CSV table of C-alpha atoms and ligand atoms in Angstrom, one decimal:
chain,number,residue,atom,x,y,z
A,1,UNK,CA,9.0,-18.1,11.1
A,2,UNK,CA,10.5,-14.6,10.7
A,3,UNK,CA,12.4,-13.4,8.3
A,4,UNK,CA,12.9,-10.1,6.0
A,5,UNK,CA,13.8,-9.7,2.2
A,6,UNK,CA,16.3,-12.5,1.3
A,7,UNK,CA,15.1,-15.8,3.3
A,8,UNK,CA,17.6,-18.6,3.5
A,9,UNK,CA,16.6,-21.9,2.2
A,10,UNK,CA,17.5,-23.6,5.4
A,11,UNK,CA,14.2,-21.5,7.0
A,12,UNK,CA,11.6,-22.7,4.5
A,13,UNK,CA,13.2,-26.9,5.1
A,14,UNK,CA,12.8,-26.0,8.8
A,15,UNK,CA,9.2,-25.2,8.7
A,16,UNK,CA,8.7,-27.3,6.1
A,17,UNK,CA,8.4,-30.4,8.5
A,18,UNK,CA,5.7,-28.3,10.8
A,19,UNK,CA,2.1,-28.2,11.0
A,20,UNK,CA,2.2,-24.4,10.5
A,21,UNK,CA,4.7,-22.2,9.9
A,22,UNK,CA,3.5,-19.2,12.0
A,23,UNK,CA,2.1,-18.7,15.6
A,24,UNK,CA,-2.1,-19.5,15.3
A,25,UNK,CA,-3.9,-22.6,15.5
A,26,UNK,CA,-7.1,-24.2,13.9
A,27,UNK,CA,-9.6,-23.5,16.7
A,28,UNK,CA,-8.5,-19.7,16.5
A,29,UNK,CA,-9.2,-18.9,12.4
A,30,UNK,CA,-12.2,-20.9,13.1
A,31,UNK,CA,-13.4,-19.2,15.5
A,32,UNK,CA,-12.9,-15.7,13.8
A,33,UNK,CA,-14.4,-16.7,10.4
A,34,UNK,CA,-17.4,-17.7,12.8
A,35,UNK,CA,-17.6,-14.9,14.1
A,36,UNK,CA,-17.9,-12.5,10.5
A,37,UNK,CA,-19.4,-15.2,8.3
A,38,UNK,CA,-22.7,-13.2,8.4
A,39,UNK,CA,-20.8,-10.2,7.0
A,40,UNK,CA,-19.6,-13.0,3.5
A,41,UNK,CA,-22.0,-13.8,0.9
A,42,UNK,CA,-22.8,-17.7,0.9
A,43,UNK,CA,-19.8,-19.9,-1.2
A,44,UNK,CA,-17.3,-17.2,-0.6
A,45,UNK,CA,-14.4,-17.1,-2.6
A,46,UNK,CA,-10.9,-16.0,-0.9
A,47,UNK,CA,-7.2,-16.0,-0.7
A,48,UNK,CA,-5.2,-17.3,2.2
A,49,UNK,CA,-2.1,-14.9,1.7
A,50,UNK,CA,1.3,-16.2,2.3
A,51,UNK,CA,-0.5,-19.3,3.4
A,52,UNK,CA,2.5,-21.5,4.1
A,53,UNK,CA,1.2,-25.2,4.7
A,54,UNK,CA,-2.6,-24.2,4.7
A,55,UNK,CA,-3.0,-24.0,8.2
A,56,UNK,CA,-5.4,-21.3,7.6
A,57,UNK,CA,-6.7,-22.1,4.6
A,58,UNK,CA,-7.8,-25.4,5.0
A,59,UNK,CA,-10.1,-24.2,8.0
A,60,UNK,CA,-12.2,-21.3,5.5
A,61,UNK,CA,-12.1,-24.2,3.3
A,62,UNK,CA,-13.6,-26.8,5.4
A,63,UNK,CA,-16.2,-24.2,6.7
A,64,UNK,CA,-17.1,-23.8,2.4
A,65,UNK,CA,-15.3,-20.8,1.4
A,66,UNK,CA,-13.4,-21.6,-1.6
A,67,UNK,CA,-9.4,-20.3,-1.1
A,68,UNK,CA,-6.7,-19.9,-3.4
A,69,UNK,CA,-3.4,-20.4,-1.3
A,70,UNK,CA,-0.7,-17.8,-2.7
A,71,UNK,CA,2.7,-18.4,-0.7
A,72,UNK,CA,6.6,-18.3,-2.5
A,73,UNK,CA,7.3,-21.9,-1.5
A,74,UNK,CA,6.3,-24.5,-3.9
A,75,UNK,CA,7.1,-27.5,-1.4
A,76,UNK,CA,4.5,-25.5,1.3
A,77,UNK,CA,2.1,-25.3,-1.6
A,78,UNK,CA,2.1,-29.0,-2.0
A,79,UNK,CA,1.7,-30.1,1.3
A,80,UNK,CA,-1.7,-27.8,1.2
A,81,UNK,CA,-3.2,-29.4,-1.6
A,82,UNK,CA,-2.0,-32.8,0.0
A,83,UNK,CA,-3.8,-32.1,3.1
A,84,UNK,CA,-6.5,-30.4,1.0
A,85,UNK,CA,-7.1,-33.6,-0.6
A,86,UNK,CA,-6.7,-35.6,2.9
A,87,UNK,CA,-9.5,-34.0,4.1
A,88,UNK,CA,-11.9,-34.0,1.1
A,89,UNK,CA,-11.6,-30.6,-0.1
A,90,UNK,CA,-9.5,-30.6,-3.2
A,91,UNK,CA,-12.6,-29.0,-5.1
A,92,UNK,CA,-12.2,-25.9,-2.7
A,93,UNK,CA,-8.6,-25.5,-2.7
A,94,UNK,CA,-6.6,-24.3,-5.6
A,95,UNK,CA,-3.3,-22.8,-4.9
A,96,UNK,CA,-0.6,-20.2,-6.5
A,97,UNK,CA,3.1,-20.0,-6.4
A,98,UNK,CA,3.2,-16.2,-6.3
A,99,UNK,CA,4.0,-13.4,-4.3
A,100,UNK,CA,1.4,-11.7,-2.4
A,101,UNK,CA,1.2,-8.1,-4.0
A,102,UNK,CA,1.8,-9.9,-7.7
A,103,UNK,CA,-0.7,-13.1,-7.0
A,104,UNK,CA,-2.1,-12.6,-10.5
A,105,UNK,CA,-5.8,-13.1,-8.9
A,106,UNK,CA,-8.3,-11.2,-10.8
A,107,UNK,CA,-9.4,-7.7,-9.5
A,108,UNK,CA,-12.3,-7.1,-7.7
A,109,UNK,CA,-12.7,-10.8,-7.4
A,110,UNK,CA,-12.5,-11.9,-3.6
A,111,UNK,CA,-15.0,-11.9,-1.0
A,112,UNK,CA,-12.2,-12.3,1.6
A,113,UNK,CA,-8.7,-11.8,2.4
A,114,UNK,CA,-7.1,-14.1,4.7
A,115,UNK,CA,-3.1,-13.9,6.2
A,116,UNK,CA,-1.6,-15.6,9.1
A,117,UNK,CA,1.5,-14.2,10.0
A,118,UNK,CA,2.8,-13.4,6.5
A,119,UNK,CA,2.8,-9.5,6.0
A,120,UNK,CA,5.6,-8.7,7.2
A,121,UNK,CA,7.0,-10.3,4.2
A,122,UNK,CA,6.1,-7.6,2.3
A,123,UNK,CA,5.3,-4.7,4.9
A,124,UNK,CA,2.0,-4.5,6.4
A,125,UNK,CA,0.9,-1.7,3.8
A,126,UNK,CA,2.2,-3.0,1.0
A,127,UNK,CA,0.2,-5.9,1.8
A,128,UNK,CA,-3.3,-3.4,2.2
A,129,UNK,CA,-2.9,-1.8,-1.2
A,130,UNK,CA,-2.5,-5.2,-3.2
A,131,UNK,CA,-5.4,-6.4,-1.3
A,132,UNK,CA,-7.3,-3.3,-1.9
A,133,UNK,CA,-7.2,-4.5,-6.0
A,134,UNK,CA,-8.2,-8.1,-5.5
A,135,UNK,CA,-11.0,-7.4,-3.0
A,136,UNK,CA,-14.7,-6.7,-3.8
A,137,UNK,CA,-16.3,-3.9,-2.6
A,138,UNK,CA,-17.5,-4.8,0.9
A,139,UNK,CA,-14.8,-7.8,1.1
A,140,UNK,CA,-13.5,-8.7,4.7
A,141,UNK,CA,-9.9,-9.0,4.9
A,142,UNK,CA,-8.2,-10.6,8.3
A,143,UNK,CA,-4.6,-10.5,9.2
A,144,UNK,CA,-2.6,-11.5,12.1
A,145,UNK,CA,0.7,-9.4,12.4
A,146,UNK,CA,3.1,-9.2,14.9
A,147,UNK,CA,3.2,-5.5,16.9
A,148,UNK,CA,3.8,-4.1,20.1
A,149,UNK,CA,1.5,-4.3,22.6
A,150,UNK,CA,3.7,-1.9,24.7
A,151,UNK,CA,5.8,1.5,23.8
A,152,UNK,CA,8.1,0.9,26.5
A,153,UNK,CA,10.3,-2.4,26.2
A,154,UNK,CA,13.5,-4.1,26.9
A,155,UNK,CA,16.7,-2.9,24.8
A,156,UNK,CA,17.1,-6.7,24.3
A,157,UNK,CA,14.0,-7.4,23.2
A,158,UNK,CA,13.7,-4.1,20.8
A,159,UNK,CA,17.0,-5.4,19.0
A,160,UNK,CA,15.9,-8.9,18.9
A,161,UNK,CA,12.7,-7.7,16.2
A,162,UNK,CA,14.2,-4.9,14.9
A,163,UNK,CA,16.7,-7.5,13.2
A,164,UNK,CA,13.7,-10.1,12.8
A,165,UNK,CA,11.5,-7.6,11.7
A,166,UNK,CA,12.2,-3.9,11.4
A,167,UNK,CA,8.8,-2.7,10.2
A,168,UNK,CA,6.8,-4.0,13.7
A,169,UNK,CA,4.4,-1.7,14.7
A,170,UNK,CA,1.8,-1.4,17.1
A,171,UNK,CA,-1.8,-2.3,16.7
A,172,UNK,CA,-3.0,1.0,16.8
A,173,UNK,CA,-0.6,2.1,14.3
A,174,UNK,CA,-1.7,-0.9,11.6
A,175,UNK,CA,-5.6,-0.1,12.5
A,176,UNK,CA,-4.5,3.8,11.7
A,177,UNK,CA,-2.9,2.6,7.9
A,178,UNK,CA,-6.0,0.4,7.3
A,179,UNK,CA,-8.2,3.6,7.5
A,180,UNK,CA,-5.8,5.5,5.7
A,181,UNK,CA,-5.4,2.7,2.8
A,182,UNK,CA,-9.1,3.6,2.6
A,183,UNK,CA,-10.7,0.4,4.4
A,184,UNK,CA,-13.3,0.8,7.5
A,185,UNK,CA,-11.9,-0.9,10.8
A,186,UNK,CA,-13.5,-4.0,12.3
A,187,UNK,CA,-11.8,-5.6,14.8
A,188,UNK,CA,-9.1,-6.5,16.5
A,189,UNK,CA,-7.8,-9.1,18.7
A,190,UNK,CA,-4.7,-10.4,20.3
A,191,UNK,CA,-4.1,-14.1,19.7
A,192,UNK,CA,-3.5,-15.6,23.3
A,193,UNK,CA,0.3,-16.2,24.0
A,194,UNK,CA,-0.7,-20.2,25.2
A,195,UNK,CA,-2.1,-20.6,21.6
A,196,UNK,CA,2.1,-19.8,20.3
A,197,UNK,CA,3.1,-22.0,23.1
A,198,UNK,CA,0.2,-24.9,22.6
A,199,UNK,CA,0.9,-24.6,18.5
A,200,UNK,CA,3.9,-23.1,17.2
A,201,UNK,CA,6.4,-23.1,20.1
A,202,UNK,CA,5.9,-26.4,21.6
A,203,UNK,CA,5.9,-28.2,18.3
A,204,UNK,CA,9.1,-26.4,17.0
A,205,UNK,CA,10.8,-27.5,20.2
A,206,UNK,CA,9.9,-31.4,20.0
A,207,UNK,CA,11.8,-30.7,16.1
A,208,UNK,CA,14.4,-29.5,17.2
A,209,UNK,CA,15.1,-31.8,20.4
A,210,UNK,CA,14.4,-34.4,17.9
A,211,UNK,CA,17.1,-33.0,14.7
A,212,UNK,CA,20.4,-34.3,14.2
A,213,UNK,CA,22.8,-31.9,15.7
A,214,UNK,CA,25.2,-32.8,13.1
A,215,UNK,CA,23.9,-29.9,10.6
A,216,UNK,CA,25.0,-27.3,8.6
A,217,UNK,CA,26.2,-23.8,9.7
A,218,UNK,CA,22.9,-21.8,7.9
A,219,UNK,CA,20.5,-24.5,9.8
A,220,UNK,CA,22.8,-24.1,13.4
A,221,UNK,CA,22.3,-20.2,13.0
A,222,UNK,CA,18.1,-21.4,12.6
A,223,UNK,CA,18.2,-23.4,15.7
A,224,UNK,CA,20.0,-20.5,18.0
A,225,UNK,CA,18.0,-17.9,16.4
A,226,UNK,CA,14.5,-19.9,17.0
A,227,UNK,CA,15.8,-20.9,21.2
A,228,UNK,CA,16.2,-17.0,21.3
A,229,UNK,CA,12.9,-16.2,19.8
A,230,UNK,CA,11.5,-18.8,22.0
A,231,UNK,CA,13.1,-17.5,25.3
A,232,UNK,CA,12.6,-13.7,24.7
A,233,UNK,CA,8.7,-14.9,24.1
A,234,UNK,CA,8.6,-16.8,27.6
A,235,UNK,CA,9.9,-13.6,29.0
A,236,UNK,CA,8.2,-10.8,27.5
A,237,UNK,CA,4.7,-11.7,26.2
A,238,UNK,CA,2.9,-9.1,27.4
A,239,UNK,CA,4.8,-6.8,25.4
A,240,UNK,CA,4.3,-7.6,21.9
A,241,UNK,CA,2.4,-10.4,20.1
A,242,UNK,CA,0.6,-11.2,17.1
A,243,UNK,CA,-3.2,-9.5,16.8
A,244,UNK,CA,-5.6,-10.2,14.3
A,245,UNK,CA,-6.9,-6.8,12.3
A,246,UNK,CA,-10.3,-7.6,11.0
A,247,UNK,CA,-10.9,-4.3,7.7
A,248,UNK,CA,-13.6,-4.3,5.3
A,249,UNK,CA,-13.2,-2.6,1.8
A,250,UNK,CA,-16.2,-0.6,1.4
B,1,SAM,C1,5.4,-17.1,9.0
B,1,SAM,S1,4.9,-18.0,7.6
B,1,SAM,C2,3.1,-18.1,7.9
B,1,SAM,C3,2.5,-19.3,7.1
B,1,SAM,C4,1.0,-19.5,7.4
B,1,SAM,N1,0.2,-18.4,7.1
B,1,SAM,C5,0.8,-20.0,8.8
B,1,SAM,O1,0.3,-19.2,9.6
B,1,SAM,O2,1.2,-21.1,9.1
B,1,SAM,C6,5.0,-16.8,6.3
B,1,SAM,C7,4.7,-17.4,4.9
B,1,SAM,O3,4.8,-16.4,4.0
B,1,SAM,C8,5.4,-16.9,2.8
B,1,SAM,N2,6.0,-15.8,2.0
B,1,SAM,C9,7.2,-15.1,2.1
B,1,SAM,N3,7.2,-14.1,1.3
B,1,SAM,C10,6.0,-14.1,0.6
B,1,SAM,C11,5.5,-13.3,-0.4
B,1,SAM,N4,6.1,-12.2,-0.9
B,1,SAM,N5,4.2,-13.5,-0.9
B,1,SAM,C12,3.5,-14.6,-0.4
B,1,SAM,N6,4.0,-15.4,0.6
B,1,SAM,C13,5.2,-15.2,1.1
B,1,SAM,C14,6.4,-17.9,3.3
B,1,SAM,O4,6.8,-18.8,2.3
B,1,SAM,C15,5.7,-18.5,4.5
B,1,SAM,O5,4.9,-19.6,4.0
C-alpha cells in the first residue's frame, strides 16, 4: 500500500479486506523483537505506528509488550482490536485513531516504537522527531521503509516510486538522519523479497483475481497501479526493497 498526502478511499477498502496492508509477515516482526527483547524492560509498553490491521502489533502483543495501535483508518483500527480479542489479547491492545506525529501518547512514555511500512506517510524524519517525544530514554524504535538498495536503476522503475513515493531514500541515507535526529544506530536489515511475494503480493493477487471487474474508475486505477507495482517488483528486487532500521534513543 503506497500512497502520498491525499489517499483515496478506494485504497484503504482495498487493503481493508487483507491480512496486512504492507509488505512483512508474522514470523519476520517476531523474529526481530526476539532478537532486541533483552535490550526492553520486562511488560514493555509500545506503539505500533501506522499499524494498519495489526499485523505487527498483534505479534509484540502476543510476545507481552503492551501496544497502542495509532493508524488514520478507523475501519483498520477495528479489525485490530477484533483480532486482538480473537486471540486473547484485548488487555494488551488498545488502539488510537490518530496520526503518527499527533498520536496524543504521553511523552517520554514508550519503551518501543514499532512501524511497518507506514513512514512514508509522513516522511521518514518527520516520523524520527515525533518518535523522539514519545520515547524513553533508551527506547528501541524499529521501522521498515522502503529505499534503494542500488544508486543506479531503471528510468522506469525510478518514475514508478518517484510518483508512489518521492521521498525514497536509501538505507544508508535513513541510518545517516537517525544519527542526526540524535538516536544511536542499531541495525539494519533487508526484509527478503519471497516474504513480499509469500505475504503481501501473493495474497493481493488472489483479491484481485477474485474482485468483480465491474468497479468503479478510482478502484480500476488501484488494480492497474497495484499489477504495476507487482510486475516492476518481479523485475527489479535487487534494487530497492523495504529494510528494517533498528535506533535506540539514548
Ligand atoms: C502500508 S500500510 C502498513 C500497515 C501495517 N503497518 C502493515 O504493515 O500491515 C500504511 C498504514 O499507515 C496508515 N497511515 C497513513 N497515514 C498515516 C498517518 N499520518 N499516521 C498514522 N498512520 C497513517 C494507513 O492507514 C495504513 O494503515
Amino acid at each position: 500500500m503506497e500512497a502520498t498526502n491525499e489517499i483515496p478511499e478506494e485504497l484503504f477498502t482495498f487493503f481493508e479486506a487483507m491480512p496486512r496492508q504492507g509488505p512483512g509477515s508474522e514470523a519476520v516482526t517476531g523474529a526481530l523483537f526476539e532478537r532486541f527483547q533483552s535490550m526492553l524492560p520486562e511488560n514493555s509498553v509500545a506503539a505500533d505506528m501506522g499499524c494498519g490491521t495489526g499485523a505487527a502489533g498483534l505479534v509484540l502483543a502476543d510476545a507481552g509488550v503492551t501496544v497502542t495501535g495509532v493508524d488514520i483508518h478507523r475501519p483498520f483500527l477495528e479489525t485490530f482490536e477484533r483480532h486482538a480479542a480473537e486471540r486473547g489479547l484485548s488487555n494488551r491492545v488498545s488502539t488510537r485513531l490518530a496520526g503518527m506525529t499527533e498520536s496524543g501518547i504521553a511523552p517520554a512514555s514508550l519503551d518501543l516504537i514499532w512501524s511497518e511500512g507506514a513512514v512514508f506517510t509522513v516522511g521518514f524524519d518527520a516520523a524520527l522527531e515525533a518518535f523522539w517525544h514519545l520515547a524513553k530514554p533508551g527506547a528501541l524504535a524499529v521501522v521498515s521503509e522502503c529505499v534503494w538498495l542500488q544508486e543506479q536503476v531503471p528510468e522506469v522503475l525510478r518514475s514508478f516510486w518517484n510518483q508512489a513515493y518521492p521521498g525514497m531514500r536509501t538505507a544508508g541515507e535513513n541510518i545517516r538522519a537517525t544519527e542526526t535526529a540524535g538516536y544511536r544506530f542499531v541495525h539494519a536489515e533487508v526484509l527478503p523479497s519471497e516474504i513480499w511475494e509469500s505475504d503481501f503480493y501473493q495474497p493481493i493477487e488472489t483479491m484481485m483475481a477474485r474482485m468483480d471487474r465491474d468497479i468503479s474508475p478510482g478502484m480500476q486505477a488501484i488494480l492497474t497501479e497495484q499489477e504495476e507495482e507487482i510486475a516492476l517488483f518481479r523485475q527489479f528486487n535487487h534494487l530497492y526493497g523495504y529494510v528494517f532500521h533498528v535506533f535506540l534513543r539514548p
